[in-house]
mmCIF file of C-alpha atoms and ligand atoms in Angstrom:
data_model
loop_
_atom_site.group_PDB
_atom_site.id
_atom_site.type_symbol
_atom_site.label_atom_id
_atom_site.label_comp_id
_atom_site.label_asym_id
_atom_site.label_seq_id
_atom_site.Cartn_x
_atom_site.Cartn_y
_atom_site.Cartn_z
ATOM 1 C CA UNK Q 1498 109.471 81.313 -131.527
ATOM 2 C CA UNK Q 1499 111.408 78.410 -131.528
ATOM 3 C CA UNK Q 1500 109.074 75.146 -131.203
ATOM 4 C CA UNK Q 1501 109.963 72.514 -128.639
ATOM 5 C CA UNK Q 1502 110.282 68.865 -129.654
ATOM 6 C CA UNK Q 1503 108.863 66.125 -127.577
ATOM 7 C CA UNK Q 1504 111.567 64.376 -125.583
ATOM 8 C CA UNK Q 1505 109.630 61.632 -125.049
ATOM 9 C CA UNK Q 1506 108.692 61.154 -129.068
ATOM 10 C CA UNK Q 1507 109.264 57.926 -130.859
ATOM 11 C CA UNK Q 1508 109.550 59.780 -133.777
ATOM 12 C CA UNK Q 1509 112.691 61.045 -136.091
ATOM 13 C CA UNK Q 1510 112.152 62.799 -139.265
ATOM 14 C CA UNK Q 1511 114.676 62.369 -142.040
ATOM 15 C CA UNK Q 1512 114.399 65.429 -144.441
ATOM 16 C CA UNK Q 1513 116.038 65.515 -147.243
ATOM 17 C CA UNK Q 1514 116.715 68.981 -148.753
ATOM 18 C CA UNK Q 1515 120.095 68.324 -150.740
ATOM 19 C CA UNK Q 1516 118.088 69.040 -154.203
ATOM 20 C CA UNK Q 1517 119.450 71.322 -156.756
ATOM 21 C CA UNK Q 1518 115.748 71.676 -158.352
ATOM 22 C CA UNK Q 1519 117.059 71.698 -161.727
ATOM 23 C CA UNK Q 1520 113.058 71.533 -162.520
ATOM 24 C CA UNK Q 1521 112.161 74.650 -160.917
ATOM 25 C CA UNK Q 1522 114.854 76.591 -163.558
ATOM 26 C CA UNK Q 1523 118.085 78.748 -162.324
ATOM 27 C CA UNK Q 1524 118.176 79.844 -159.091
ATOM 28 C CA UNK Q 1525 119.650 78.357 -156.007
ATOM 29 C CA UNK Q 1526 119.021 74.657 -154.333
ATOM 30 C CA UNK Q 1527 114.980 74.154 -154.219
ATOM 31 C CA UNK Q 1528 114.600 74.092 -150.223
ATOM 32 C CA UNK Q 1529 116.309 77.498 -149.710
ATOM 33 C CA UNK Q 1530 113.700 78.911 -152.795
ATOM 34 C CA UNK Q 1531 111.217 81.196 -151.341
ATOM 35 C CA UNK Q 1532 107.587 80.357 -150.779
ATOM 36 C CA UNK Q 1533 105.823 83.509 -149.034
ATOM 37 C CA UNK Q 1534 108.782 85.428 -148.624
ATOM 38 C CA UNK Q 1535 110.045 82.071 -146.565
ATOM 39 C CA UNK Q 1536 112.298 78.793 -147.998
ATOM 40 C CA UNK Q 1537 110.422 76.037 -148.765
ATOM 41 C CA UNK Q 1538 112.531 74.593 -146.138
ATOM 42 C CA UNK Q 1539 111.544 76.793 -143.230
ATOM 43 C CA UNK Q 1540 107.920 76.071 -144.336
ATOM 44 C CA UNK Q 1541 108.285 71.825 -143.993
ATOM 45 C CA UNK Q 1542 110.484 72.161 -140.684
ATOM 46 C CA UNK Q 1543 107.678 74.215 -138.882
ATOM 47 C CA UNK Q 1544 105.080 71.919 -139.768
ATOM 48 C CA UNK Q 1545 107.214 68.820 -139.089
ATOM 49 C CA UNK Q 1546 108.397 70.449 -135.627
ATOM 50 C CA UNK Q 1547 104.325 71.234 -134.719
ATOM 51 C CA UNK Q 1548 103.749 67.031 -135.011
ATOM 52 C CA UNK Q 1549 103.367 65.633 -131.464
ATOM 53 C CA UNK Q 1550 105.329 62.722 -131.433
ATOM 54 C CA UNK Q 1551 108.534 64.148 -133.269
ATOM 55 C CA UNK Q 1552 111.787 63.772 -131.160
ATOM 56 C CA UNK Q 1553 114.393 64.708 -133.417
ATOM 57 C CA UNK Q 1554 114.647 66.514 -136.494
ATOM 58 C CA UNK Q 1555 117.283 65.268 -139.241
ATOM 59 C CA UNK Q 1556 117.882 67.820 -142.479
ATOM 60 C CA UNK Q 1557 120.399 66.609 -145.098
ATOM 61 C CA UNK Q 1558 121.481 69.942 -146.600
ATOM 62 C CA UNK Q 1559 123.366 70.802 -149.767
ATOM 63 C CA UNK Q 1560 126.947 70.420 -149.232
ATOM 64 C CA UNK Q 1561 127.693 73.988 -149.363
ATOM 65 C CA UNK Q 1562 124.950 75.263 -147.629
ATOM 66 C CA UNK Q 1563 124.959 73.004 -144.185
ATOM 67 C CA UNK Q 1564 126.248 76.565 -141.975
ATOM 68 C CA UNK Q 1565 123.827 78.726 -143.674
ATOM 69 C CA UNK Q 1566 120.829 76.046 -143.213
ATOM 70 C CA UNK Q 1567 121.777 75.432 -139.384
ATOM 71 C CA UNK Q 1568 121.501 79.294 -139.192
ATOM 72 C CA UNK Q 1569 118.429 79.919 -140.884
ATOM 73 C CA UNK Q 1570 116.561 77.076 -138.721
ATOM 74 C CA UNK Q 1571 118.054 77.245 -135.477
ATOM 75 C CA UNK Q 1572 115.036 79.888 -134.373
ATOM 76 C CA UNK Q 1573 112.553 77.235 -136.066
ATOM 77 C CA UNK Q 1574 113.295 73.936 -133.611
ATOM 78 C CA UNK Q 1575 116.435 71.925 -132.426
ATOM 79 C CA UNK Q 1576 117.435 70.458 -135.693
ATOM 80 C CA UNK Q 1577 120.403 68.213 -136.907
ATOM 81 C CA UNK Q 1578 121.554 69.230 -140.189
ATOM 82 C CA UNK Q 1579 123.751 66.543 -141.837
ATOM 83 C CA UNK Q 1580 125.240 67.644 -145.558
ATOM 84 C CA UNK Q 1581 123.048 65.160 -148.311
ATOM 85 C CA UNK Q 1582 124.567 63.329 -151.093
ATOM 86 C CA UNK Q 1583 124.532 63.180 -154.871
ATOM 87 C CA UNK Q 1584 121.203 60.971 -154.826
ATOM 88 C CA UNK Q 1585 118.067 60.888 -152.647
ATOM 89 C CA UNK Q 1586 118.627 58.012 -151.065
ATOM 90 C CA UNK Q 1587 122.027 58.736 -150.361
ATOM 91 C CA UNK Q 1588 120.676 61.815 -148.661
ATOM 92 C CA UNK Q 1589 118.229 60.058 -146.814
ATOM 93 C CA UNK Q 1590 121.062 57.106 -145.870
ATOM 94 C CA UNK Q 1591 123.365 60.059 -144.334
ATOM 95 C CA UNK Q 1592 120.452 61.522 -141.907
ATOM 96 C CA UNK Q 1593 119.420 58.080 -141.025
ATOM 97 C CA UNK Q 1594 123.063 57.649 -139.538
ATOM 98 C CA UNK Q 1595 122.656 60.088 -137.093
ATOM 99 C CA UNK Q 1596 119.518 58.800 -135.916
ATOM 100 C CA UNK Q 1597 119.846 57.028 -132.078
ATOM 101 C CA UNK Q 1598 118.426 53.146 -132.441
ATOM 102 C CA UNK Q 1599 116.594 53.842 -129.454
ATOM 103 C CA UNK Q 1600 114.143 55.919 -131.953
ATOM 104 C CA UNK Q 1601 111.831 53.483 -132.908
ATOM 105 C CA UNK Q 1602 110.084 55.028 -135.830
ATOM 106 C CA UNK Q 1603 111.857 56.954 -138.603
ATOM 107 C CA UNK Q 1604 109.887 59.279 -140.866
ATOM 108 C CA UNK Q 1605 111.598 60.803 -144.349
ATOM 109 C CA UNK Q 1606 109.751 63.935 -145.572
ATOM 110 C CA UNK Q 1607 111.113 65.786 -148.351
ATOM 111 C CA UNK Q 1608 111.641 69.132 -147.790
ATOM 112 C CA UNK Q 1609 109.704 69.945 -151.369
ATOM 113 C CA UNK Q 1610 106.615 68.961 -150.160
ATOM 114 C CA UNK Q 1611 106.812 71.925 -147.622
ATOM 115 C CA UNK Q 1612 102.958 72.377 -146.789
ATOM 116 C CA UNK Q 1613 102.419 68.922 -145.323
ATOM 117 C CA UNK Q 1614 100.232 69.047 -142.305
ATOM 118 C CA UNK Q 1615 101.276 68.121 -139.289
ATOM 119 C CA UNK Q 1616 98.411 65.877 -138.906
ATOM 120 C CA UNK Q 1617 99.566 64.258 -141.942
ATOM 121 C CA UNK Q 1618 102.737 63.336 -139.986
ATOM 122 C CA UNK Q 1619 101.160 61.919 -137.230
ATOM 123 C CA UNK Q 1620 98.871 59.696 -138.630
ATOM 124 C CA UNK Q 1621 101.585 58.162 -140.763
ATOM 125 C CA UNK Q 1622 103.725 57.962 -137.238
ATOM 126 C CA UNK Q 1623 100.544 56.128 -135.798
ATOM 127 C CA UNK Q 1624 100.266 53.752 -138.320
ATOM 128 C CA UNK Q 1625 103.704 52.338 -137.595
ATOM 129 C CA UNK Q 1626 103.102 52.867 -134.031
ATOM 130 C CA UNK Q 1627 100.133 50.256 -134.648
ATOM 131 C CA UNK Q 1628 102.094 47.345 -136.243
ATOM 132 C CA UNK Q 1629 102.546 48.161 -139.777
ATOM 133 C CA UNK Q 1630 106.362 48.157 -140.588
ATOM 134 C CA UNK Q 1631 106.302 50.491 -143.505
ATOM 135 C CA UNK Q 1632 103.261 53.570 -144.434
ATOM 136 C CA UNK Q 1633 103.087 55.251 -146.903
ATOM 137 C CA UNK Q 1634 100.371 58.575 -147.621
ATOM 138 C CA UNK Q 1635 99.197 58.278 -151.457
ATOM 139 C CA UNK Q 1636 96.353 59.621 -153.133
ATOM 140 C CA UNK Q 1637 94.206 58.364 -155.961
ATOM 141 C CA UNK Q 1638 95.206 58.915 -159.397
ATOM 142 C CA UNK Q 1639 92.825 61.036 -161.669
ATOM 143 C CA UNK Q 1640 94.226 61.206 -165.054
ATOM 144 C CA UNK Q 1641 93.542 58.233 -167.118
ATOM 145 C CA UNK Q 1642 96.857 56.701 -167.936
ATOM 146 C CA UNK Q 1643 98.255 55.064 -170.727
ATOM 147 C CA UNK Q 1644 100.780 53.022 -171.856
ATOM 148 C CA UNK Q 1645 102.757 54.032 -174.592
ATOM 149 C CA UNK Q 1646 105.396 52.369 -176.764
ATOM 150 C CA UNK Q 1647 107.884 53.584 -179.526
ATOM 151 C CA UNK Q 1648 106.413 56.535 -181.732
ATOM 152 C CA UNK Q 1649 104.381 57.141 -178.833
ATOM 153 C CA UNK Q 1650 101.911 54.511 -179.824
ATOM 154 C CA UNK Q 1651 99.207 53.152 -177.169
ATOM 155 C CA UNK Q 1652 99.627 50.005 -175.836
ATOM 156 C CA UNK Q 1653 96.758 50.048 -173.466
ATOM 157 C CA UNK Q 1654 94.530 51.706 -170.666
ATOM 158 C CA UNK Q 1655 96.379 51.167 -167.292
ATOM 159 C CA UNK Q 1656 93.814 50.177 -164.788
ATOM 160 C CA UNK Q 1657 93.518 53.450 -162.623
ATOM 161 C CA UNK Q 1658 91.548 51.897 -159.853
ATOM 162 C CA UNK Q 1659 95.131 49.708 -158.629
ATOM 163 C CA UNK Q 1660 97.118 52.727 -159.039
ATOM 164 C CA UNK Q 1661 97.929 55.304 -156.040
ATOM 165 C CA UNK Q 1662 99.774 58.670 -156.121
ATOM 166 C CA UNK Q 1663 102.499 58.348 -153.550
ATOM 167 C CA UNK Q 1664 103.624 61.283 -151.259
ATOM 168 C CA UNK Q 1665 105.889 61.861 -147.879
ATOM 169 C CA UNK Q 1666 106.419 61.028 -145.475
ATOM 170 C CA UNK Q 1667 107.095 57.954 -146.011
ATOM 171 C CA UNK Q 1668 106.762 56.327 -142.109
ATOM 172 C CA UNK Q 1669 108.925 53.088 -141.497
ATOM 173 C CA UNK Q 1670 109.699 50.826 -138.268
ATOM 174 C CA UNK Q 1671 113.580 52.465 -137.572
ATOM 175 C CA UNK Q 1672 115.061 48.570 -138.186
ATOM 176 C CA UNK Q 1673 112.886 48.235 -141.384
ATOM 177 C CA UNK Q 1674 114.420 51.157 -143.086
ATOM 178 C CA UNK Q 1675 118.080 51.028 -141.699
ATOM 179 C CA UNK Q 1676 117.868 47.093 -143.590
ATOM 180 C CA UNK Q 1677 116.482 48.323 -146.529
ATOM 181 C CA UNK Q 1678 118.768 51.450 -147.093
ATOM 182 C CA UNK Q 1679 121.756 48.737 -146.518
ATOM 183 C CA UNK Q 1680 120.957 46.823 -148.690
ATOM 184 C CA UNK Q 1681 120.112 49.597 -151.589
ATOM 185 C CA UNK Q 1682 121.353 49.075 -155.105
ATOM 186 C CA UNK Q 1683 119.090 51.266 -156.470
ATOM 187 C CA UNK Q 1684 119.909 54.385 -155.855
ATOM 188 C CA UNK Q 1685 116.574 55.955 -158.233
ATOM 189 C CA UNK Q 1686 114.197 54.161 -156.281
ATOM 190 C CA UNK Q 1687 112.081 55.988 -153.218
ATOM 191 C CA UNK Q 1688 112.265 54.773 -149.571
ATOM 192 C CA UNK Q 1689 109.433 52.073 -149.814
ATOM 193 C CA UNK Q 1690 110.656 50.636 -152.668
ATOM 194 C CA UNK Q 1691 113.899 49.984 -150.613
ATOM 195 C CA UNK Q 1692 111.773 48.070 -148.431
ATOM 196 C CA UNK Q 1693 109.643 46.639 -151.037
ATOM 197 C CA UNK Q 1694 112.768 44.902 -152.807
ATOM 198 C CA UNK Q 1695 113.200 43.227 -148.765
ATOM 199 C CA UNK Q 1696 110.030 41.571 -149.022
ATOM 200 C CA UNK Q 1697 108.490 43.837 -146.421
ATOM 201 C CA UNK Q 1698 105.012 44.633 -147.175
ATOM 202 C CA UNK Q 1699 103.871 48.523 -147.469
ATOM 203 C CA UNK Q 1700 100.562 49.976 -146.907
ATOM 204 C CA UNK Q 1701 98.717 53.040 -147.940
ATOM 205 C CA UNK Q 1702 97.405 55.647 -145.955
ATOM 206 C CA UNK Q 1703 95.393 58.782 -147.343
ATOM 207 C CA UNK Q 1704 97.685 61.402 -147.925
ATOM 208 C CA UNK Q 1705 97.099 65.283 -148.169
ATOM 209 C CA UNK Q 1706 96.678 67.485 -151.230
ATOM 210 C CA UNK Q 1707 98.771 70.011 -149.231
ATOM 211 C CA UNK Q 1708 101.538 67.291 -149.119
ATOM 212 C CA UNK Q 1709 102.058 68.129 -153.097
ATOM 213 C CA UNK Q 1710 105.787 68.185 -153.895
ATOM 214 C CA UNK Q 1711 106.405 71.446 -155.311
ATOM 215 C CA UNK Q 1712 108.793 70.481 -158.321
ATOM 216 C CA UNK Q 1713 107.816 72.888 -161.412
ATOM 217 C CA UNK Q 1714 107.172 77.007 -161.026
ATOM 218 C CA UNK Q 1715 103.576 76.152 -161.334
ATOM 219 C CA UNK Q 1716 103.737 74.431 -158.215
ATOM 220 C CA UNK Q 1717 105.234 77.001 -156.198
ATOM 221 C CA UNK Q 1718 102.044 78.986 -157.679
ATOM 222 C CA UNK Q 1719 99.553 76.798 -156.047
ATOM 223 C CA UNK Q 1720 101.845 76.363 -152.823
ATOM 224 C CA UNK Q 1721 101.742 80.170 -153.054
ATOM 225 C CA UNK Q 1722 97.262 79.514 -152.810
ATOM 226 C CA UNK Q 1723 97.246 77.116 -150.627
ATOM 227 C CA UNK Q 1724 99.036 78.877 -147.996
ATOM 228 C CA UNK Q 1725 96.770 81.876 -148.044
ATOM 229 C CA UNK Q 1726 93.666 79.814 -147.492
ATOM 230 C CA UNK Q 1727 91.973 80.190 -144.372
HETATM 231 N N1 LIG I 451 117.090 65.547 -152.426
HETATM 232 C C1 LIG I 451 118.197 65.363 -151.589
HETATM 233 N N2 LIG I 451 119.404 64.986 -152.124
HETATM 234 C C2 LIG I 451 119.528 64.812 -153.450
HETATM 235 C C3 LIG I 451 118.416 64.986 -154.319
HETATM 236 C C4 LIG I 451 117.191 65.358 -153.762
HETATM 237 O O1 LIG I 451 118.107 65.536 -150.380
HETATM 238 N N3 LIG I 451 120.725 64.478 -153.930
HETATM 239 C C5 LIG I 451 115.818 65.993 -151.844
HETATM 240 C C6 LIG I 451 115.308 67.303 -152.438
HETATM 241 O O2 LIG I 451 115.952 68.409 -151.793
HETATM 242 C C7 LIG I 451 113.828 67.234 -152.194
HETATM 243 C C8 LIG I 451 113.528 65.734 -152.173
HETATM 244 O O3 LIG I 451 114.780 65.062 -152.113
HETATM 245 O O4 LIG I 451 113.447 67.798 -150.941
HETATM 246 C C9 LIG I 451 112.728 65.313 -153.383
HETATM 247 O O5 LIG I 451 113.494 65.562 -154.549
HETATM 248 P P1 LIG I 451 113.045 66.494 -155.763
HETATM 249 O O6 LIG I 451 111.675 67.031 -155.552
HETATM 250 O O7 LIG I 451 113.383 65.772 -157.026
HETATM 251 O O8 LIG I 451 114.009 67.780 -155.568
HETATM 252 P P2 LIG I 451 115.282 68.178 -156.411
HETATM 253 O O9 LIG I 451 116.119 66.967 -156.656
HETATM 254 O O10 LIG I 451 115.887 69.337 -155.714
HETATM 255 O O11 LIG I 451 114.621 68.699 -157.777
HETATM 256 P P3 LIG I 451 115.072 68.324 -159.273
HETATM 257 O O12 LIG I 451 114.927 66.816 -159.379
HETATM 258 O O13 LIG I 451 114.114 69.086 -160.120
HETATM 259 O O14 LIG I 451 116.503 68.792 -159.399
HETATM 260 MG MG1 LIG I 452 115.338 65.321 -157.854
#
């Protein structure tokens, strides 16, 4: 069934799905890999499209693959799909042109971290909706980190207690990020560091442990768990 977006929603999503996922080994771009007999893809665009305030829909695709992808979600929601670049960023930066300014917040969710809730969306939405110019979900970190210099000698302890895990979406005030992305120079760097660099301060929400980005072949084993819980 296809889900209907809320024409009255302040809210575009920028999802970037123009990955090869040279991590995950051979096999085709990471999005279109399947998850439950489903691509990862179809998984975050159902969950994004099942948010209440989301208006539009923006999915920058792999070059190749921007036909097959309108296909294969056309039945899922009324989605733009834009073809992504050689970075991220420049991904994100091609779906974000598309965007009307009337839109007033702009989410970007990878497409990797396909089991985000919807939930998850929306609170980040309402954040910006509240004031804050640029959200961000993290979690805490639980490994104790170190940090390591040349013949992998320790340094030091890193403080855990300052240090956050950081997920998507990443929610920004539509202004905020369409500054920051034109003004990039660093094209490694993720969406709130854009803004960072502009002085704009960033805050933390809790994020999800179903918002993991599946990168590695265990992940998609654990995606592959999670989804069958009740
Ligand atoms: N992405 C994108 N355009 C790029 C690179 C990445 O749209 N040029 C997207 C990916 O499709 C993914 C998200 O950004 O949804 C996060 O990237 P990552 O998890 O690193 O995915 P890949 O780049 O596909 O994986 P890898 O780095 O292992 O190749
Ligand atoms: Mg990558």
């Amino acid at each position: 069934m296809t889900a209907q977006l809320n024409a009255r929603g302040d809210v575009a999503v920028l999802v970037p799905a123009a990955g090869a996922g040279v991590r995950m080994g051979p096999g085709g771009p990471k999005a279109l890999r399947l998850l439950a007999g489903e691509p990862l893809l179809v998984h975050a665009i159902r969950r994004v499209a099942a948010a209440a305030s989301v208006r539009m829909i923006v999915v920058a695709a792999p070059a190749a693959e921007v036909e097959a992808v309108r296909e294969l979600l056309a039945s899922i929601a009324d989605v733009t799909v834009v073809a992504g670049g050689a970075e991220r960023q420049e991904s994100v930066s091609l779906a974000l042109s598309v965007v009307p300014r009337e839109i007033g917040i702009v989410l970007v969710h990878d497409a990797a971290r396909a089991l985000t809730p919807p939930q998850l969306i929306e609170s980040v939405a309402a954040a910006v909706r509240g004031g804050l110019p640029a959200v961000i979900p993290v979690l805490p970190v639980i490994d104790t980190i170190k940090e390591v210099g040349p013949g992998e000698i320790v340094h030091g302890t890193v403080d855990r207690s300052v240090l956050r895990s950081v997920q998507t979406p990443q929610g920004f005030r539509h202004d905020v990020l369409a500054a920051a992305h034109a003004a990039a120079t660093d094209p490694l760097t993720d969406d709130a560091g854009l803004v960072e660099k502009a002085g704009v301060p960033v805050t933390c929400v809790p994020g999800s442990e179903f918002a993991l980005k599946i990168t590695r072949p265990l992940d998609l084993i654990l995606a592959e768990a999670l989804i069958r819980l009740p």
